[in-house]
Short mmCIF file of C-alpha atoms in Angstrom, two decimals:
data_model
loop_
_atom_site.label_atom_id
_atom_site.label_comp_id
_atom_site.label_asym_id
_atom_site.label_seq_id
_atom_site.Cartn_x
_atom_site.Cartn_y
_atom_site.Cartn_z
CA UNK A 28 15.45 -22.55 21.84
CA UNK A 29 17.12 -19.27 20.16
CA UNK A 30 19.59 -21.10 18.33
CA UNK A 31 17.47 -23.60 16.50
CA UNK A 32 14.75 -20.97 16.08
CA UNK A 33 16.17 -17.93 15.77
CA UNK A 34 12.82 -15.89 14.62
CA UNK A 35 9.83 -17.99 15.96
CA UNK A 36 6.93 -15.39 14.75
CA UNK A 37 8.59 -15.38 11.50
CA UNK A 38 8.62 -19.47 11.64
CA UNK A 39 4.88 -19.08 12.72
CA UNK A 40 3.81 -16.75 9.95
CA UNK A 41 5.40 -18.99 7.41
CA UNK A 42 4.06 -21.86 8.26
CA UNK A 43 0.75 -20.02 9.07
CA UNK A 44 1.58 -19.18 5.00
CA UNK A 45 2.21 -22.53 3.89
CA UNK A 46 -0.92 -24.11 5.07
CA UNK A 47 -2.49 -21.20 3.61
CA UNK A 48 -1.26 -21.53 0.23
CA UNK A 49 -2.10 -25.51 0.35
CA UNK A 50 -4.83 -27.00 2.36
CA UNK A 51 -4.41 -27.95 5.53
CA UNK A 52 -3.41 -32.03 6.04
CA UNK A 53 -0.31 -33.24 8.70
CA UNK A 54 2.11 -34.02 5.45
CA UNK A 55 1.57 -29.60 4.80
CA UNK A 56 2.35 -29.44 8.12
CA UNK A 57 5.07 -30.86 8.29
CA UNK A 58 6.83 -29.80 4.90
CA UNK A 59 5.63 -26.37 6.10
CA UNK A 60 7.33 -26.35 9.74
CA UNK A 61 10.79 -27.87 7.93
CA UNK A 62 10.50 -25.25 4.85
CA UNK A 63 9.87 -22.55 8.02
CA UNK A 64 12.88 -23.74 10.34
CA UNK A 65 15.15 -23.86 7.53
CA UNK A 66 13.76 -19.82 5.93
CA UNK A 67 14.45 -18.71 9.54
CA UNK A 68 17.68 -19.93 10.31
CA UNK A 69 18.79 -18.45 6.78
CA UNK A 70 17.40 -15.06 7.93
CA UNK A 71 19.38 -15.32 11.21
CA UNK A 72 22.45 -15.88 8.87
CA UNK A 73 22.26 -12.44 7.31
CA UNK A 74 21.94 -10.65 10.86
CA UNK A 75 19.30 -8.10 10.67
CA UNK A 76 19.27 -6.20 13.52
CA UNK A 77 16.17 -7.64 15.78
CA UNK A 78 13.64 -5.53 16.61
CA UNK A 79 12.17 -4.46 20.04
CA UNK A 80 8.71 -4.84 20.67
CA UNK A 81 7.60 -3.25 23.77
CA UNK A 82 4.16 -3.26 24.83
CA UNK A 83 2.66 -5.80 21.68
CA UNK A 84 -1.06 -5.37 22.98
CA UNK A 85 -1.25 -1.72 21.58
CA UNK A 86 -0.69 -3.04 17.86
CA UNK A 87 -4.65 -4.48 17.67
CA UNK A 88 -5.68 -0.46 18.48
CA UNK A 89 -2.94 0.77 15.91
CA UNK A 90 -4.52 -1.34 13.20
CA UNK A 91 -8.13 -0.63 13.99
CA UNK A 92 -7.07 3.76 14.15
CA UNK A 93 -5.19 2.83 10.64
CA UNK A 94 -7.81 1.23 9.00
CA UNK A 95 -10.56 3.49 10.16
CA UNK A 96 -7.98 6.24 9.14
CA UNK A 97 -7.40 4.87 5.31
CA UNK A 98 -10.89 4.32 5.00
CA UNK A 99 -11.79 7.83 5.77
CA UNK A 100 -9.02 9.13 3.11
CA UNK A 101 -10.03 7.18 0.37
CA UNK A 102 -13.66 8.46 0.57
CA UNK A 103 -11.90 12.04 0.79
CA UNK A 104 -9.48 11.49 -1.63
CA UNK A 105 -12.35 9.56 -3.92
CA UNK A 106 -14.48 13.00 -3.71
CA UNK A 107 -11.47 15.17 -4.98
CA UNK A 108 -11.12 13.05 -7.70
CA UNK A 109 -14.58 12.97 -8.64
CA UNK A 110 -15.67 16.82 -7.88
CA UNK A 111 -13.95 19.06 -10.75
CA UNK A 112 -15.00 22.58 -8.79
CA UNK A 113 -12.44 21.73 -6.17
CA UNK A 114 -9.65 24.08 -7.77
CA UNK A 115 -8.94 25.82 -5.20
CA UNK A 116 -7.49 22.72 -3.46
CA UNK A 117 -3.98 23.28 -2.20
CA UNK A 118 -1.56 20.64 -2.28
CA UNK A 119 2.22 20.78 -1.19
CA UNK A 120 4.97 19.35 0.79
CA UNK A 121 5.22 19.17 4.60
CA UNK A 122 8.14 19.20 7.00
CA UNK A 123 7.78 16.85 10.35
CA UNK A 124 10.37 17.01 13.10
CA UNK A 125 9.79 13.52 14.35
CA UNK A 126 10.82 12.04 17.79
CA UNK A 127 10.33 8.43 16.86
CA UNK A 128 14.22 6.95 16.31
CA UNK A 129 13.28 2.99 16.20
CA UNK A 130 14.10 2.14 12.99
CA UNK A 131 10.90 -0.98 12.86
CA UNK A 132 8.78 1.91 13.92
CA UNK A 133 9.79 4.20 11.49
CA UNK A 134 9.15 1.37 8.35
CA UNK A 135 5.82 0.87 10.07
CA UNK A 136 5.33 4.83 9.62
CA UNK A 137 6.17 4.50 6.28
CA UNK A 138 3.84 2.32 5.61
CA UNK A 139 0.81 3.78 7.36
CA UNK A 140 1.76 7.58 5.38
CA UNK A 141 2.45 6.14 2.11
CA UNK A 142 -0.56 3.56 2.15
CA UNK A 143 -2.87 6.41 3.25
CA UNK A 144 -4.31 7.77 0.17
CA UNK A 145 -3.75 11.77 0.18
CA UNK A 146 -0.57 11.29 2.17
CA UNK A 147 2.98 10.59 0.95
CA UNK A 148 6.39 9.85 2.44
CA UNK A 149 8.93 11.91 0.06
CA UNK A 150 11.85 11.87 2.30
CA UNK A 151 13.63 11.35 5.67
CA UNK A 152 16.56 12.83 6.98
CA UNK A 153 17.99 10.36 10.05
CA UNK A 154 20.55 12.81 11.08
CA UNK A 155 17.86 15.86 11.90
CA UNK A 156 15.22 13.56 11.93
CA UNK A 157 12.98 15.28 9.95
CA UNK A 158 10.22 14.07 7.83
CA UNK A 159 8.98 15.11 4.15
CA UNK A 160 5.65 14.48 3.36
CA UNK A 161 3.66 15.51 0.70
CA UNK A 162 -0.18 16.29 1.16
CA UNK A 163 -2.84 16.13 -1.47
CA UNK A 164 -5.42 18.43 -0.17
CA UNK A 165 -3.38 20.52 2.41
CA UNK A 166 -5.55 22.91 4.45
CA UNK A 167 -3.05 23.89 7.38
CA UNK A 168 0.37 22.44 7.76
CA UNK A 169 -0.04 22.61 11.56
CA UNK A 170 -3.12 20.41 11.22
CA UNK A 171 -1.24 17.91 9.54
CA UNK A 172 1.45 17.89 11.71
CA UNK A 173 -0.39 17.36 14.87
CA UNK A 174 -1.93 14.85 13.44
CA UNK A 175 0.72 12.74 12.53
CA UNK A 176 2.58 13.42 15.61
CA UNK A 177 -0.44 12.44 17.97
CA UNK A 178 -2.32 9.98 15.88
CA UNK A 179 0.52 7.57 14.99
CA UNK A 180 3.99 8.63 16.43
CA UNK A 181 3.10 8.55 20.21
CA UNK A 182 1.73 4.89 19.26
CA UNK A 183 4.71 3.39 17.28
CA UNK A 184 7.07 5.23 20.37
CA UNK A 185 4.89 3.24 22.88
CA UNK A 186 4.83 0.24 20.67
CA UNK A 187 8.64 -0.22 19.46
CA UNK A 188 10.14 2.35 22.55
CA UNK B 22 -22.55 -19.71 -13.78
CA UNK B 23 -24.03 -22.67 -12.68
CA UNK B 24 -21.65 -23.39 -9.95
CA UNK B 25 -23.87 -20.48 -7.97
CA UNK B 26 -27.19 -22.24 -7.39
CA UNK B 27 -26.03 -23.22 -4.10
CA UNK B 28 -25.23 -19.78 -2.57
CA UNK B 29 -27.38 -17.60 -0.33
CA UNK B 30 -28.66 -14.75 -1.42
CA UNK B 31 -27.05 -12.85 1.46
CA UNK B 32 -23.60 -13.77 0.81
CA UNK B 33 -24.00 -12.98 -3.23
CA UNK B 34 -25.40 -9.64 -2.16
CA UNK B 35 -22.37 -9.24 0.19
CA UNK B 36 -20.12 -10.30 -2.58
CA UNK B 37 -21.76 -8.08 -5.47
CA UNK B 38 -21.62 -4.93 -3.29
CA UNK B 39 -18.06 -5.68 -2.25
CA UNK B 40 -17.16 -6.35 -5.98
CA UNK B 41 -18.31 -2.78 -7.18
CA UNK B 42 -17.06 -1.29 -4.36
CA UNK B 43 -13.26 -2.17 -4.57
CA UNK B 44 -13.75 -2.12 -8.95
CA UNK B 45 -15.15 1.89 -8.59
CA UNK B 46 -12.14 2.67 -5.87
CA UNK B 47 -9.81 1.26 -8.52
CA UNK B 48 -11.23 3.20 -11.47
CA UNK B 49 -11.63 6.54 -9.12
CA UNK B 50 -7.74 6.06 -8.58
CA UNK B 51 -7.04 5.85 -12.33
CA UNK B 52 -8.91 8.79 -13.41
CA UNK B 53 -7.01 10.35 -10.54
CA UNK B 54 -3.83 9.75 -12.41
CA UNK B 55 -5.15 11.51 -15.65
CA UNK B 56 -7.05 14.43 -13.78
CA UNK B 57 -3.49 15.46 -11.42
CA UNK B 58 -0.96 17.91 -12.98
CA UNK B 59 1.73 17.12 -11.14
CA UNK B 60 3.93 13.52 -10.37
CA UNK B 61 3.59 14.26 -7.32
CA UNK B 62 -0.07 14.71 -6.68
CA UNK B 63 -0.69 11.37 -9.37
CA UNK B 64 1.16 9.23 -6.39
CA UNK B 65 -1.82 9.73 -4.20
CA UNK B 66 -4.39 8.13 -6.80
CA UNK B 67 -3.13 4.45 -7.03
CA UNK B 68 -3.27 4.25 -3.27
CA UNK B 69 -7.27 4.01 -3.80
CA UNK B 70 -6.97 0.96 -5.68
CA UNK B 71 -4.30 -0.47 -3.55
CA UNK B 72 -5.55 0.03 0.20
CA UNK B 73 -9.44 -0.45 -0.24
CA UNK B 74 -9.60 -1.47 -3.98
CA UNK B 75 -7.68 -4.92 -3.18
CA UNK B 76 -8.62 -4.95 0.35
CA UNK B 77 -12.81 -5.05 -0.72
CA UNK B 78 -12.13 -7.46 -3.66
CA UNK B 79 -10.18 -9.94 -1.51
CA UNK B 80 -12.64 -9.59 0.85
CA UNK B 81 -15.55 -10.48 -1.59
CA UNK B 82 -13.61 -13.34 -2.67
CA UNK B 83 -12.58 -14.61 0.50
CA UNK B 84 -16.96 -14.48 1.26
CA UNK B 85 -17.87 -15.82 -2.05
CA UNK B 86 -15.35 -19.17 -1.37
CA UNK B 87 -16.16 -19.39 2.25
CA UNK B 88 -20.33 -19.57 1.30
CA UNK B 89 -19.72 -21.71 -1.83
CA UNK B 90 -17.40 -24.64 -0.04
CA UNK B 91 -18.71 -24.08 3.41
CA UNK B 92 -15.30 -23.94 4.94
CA UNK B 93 -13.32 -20.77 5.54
CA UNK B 94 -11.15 -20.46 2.35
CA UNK B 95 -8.73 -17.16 3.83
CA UNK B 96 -6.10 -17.54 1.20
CA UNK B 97 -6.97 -13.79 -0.53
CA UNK B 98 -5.52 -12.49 2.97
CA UNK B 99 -2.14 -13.62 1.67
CA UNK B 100 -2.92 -10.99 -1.25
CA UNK B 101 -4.15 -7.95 0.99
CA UNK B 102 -0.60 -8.25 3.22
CA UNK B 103 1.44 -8.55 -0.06
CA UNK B 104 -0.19 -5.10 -1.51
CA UNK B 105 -0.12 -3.12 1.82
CA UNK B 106 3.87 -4.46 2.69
CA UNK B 107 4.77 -3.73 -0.87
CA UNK B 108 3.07 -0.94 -2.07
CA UNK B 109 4.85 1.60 0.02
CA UNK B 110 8.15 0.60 -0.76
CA UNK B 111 7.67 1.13 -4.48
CA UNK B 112 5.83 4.29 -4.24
CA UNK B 113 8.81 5.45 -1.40
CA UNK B 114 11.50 4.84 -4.13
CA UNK B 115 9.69 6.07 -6.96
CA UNK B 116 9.09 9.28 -4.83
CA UNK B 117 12.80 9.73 -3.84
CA UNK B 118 13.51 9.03 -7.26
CA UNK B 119 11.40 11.63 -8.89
CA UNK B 120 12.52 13.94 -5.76
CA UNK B 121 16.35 13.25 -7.23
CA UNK B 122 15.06 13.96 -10.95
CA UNK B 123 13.56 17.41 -9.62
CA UNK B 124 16.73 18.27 -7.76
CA UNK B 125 19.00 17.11 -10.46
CA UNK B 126 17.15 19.82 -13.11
CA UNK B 127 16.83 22.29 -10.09
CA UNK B 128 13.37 22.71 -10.43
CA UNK B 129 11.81 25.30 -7.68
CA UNK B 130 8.42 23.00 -7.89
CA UNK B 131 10.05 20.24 -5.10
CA UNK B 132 11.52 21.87 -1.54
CA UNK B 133 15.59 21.60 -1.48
CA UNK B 134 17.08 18.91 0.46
CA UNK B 135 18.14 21.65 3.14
CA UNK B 136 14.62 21.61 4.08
CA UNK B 137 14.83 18.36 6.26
CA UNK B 138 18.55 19.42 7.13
CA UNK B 139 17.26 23.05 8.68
CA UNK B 140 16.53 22.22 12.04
CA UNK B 141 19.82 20.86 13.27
CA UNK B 142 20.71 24.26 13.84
CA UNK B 143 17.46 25.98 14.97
CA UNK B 144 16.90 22.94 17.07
CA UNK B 145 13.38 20.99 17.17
CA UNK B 146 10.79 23.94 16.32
CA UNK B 147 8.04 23.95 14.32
CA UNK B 148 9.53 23.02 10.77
CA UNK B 149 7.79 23.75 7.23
CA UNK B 150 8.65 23.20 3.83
CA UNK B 151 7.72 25.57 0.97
CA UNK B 152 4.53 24.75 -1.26
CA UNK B 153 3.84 23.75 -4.41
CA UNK B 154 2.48 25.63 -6.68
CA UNK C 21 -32.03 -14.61 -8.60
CA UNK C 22 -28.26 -15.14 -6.70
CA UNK C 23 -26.95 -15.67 -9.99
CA UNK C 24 -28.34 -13.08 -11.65
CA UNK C 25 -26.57 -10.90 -8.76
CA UNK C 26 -23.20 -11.94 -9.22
CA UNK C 27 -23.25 -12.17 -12.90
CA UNK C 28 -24.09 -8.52 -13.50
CA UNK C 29 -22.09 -6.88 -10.64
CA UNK C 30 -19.08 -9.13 -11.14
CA UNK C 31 -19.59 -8.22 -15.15
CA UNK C 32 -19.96 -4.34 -14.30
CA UNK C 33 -16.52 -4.70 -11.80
CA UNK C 34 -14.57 -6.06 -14.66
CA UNK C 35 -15.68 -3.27 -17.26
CA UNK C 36 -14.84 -0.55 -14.64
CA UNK C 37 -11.58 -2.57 -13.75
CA UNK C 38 -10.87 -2.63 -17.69
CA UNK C 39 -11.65 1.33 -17.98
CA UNK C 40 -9.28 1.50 -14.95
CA UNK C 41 -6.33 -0.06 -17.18
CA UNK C 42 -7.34 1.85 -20.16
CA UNK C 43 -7.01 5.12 -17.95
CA UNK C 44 -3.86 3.75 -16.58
CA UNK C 45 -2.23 3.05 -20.36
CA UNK C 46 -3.18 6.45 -22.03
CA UNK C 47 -0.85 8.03 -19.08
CA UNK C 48 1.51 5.46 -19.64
CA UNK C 49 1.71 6.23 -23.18
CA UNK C 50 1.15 10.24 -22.33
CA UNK C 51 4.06 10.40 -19.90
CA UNK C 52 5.25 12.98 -19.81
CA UNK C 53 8.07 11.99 -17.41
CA UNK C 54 9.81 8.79 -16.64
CA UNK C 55 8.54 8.56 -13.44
CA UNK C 56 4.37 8.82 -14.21
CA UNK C 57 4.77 6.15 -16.82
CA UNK C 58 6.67 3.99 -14.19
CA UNK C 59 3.64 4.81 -11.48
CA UNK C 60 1.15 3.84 -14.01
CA UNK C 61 2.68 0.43 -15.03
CA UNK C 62 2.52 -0.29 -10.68
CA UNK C 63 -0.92 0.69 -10.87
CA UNK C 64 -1.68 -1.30 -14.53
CA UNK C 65 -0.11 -4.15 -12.07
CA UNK C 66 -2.67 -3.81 -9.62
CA UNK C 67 -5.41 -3.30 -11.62
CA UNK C 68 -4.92 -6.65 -13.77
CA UNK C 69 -4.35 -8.58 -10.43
CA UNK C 70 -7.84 -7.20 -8.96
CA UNK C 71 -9.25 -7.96 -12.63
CA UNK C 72 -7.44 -12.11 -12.62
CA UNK C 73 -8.99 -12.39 -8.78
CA UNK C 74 -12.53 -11.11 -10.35
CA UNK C 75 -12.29 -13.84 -12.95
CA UNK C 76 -12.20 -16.16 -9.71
CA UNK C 77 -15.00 -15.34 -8.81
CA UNK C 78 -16.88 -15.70 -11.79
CA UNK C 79 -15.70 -19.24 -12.92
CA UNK C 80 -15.78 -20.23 -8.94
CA UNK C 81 -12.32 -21.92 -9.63
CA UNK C 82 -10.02 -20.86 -7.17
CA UNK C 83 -6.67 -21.48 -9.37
CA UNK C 84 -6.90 -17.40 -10.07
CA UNK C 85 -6.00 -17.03 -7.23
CA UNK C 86 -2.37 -18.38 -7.65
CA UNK C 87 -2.44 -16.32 -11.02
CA UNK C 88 -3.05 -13.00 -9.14
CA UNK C 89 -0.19 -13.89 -6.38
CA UNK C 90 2.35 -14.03 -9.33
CA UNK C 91 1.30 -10.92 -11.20
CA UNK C 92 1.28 -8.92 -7.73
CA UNK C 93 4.79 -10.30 -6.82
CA UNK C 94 6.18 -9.74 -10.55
CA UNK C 95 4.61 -6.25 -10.28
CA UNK C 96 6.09 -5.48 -7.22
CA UNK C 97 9.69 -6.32 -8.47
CA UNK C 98 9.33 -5.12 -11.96
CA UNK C 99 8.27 -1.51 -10.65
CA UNK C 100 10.98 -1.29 -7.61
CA UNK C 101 13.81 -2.25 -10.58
CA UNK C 102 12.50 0.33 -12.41
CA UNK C 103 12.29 3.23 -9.54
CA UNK C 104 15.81 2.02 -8.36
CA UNK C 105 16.97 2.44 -12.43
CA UNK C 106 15.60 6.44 -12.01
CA UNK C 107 17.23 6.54 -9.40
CA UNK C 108 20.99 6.07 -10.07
CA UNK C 109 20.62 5.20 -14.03
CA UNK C 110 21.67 1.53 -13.38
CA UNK C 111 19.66 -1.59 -11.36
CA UNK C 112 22.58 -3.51 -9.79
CA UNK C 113 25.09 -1.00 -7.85
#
């Protein structure tokens, strides 16, 4: 089973892609499942290190919090844009010490910061494992680093640790 | 637009709304790049157009086709997953690469790189880079 | 009445979307550094691939579709060639 499919979500999701991309008949299917077999195995041959996913059945809650999260921002972000009295509005770089090490988990941090409007990842340090990131309307840096540290990181470190 | 004789007025309603929504997010995000002083405050305005912006349009399309054939037509999703993968990766690189500019000039506006390197000696505490102006 | 609906709206979405790459160009062209003209051709990208899937909607063909997968993916690459070129001054190390 592992050897001839080395990655079977990532056969799934392609083939889930395929059928997608064409409509669905048994001929798609079956080009689709070959194409998929053949992209997986080819990804086993370059060896990525495989990642760990622990308890699966928070990821539904993560993506609900994230969404509900980016769709808050944008309406905030939207209103800074759009109000030309807020000049008083702060913005600056913040410093995280993180505890997450996964390396999936961190990508999937990276993701939810930088696709948040009003947040940024800048930079990450893997030796002190500190995180830069840079905050468009930054009221208190403790705020901001609370949040980050009990909204998303104790997730991903359930999730991927 | 003949082809939309067929379609209820709910779902064209549901469309239309969705439509302006994700076009307005889009435009707020580009007059966000001309209003910011800074590069790095003009990274946070694209995001609009990129998280909600595509994620509302795709979503009005994926309605609009659904109604019109009457059969779920869920290809747009393909387009929402490609935005939200990639769109952090390129504004991660361009960040570290204007961060790399800054440094390279030694401008005081970005934090120094010892900023993320501090608390290896002082241990875990409550770390905090210097502002922007 | 329904197409009434989606003929204005959709027509008011592409003007905005159009103002939204108009906005995006004069910083291009503006700059001032390397780096906000390379964020504005990502977000010119984006803003002609939500503009292609709009047309979609209006004709009701769903071939835009395929248009607006290529521009996303050749916007993607173009712009992470270009950050990696600010970078380090070359693409291929």
């Amino acid at each position: 089973m592992s050897r001839v499919l080395p990655y079977p979500l990532l056969t799934a999701g392609l083939i889930l892609m395929w059928l997608l991309l064409n409509s669905f008949s048994l001929g798609h299917l079956l080009l689709g499942t070959i194409i998929a077999v053949a992209a997986s195995r080819v990804m086993a041959a370059l060896e990525p290190s495989k990642p760990r996913l622990r308890r699966w059945q928070l990821i539904p809650r993560l993506t609900a919090v994230v969404t509900l999260d980016i769709l808050r921002s944008n309406i905030a972000v939207a209103s800074v844009i759009l109000n030309p009295r807020r000049c008083d509005r702060v913005s600056g770089f913040v410093a995280i010490p993180l505890e997450l090490r996964d390396k999936t988990g961190l990508a999937v941090l990276a993701c939810i910061v930088t696709s948040t409007p009003g947040t940024a990842w800048i930079e990450y340090d893997s030796d002190s494992n500190i995180l830069l990131i840079h905050v468009l309307d930054l009221v208190s840096e403790e705020e901001w680093i609370a949040l980050i540290k009990n909204r998303y990181e104790t997730l991903l470190m359930e999730i991927f640790e | 637009m003949t082809h939309v004789e067929a379609l209820p007025t709910w779902a064209a309603l549901a469309t239309a709304v969705l439509v302006l929504i994700g076009a307005a997010l889009t435009l707020i995000g580009a007059i966000g790049t001309l209003r910011f002083g800074t590069f790095f405050e003009r990274v946070h305005a694209p995001t609009l157009g990129t998280s909600w912006g595509t994620g509302s349009i795709a979503l009005a399309s994926i309605i609009f086709f659904s109604v019109l054939e009457s059969r779920p037509v869920v290809h747009e999703v393909l387009i929402g997953v490609f935005i939200t993968v990639t769109t952090p990766v390129t504004l991660m690189l361009l960040a570290r690469a204007a961060l790399y500019r800054e440094r390279a000039e030694g401008s005081t506006r970005v934090p120094p790189h010892s900023v993320v390197r501090r608390a290896r000696h002082l241990g875990a505490g409550e770390e905090s880079g210097n502002d922007a102006p | 009445m329904t197409e009434a609906i989606l003929v204005w709206s959709v027509g008011i979405a592409q003007a905005m979307l159009v103002i939204a790459m108009a906005c995006n160009t004069y910083r291009l062209i503006r700059g001032p550094r390397a780096q906000d003209r390379v964020l504005c051709v990502d977000a010119l990208y984006v803003s002609a691939m939500l503009l292609v899937l709009t047309f979609g909607i209006r004709t009701g063909s769903s071939l835009y579709f395929e248009g607006a997968l290529v521009i996303a993916v050749i916007g993607f690459v173009s712009s992470v060639a270009l950050s990696k070129f600010l970078m380090r001054g070359e693409v291929i190390e």
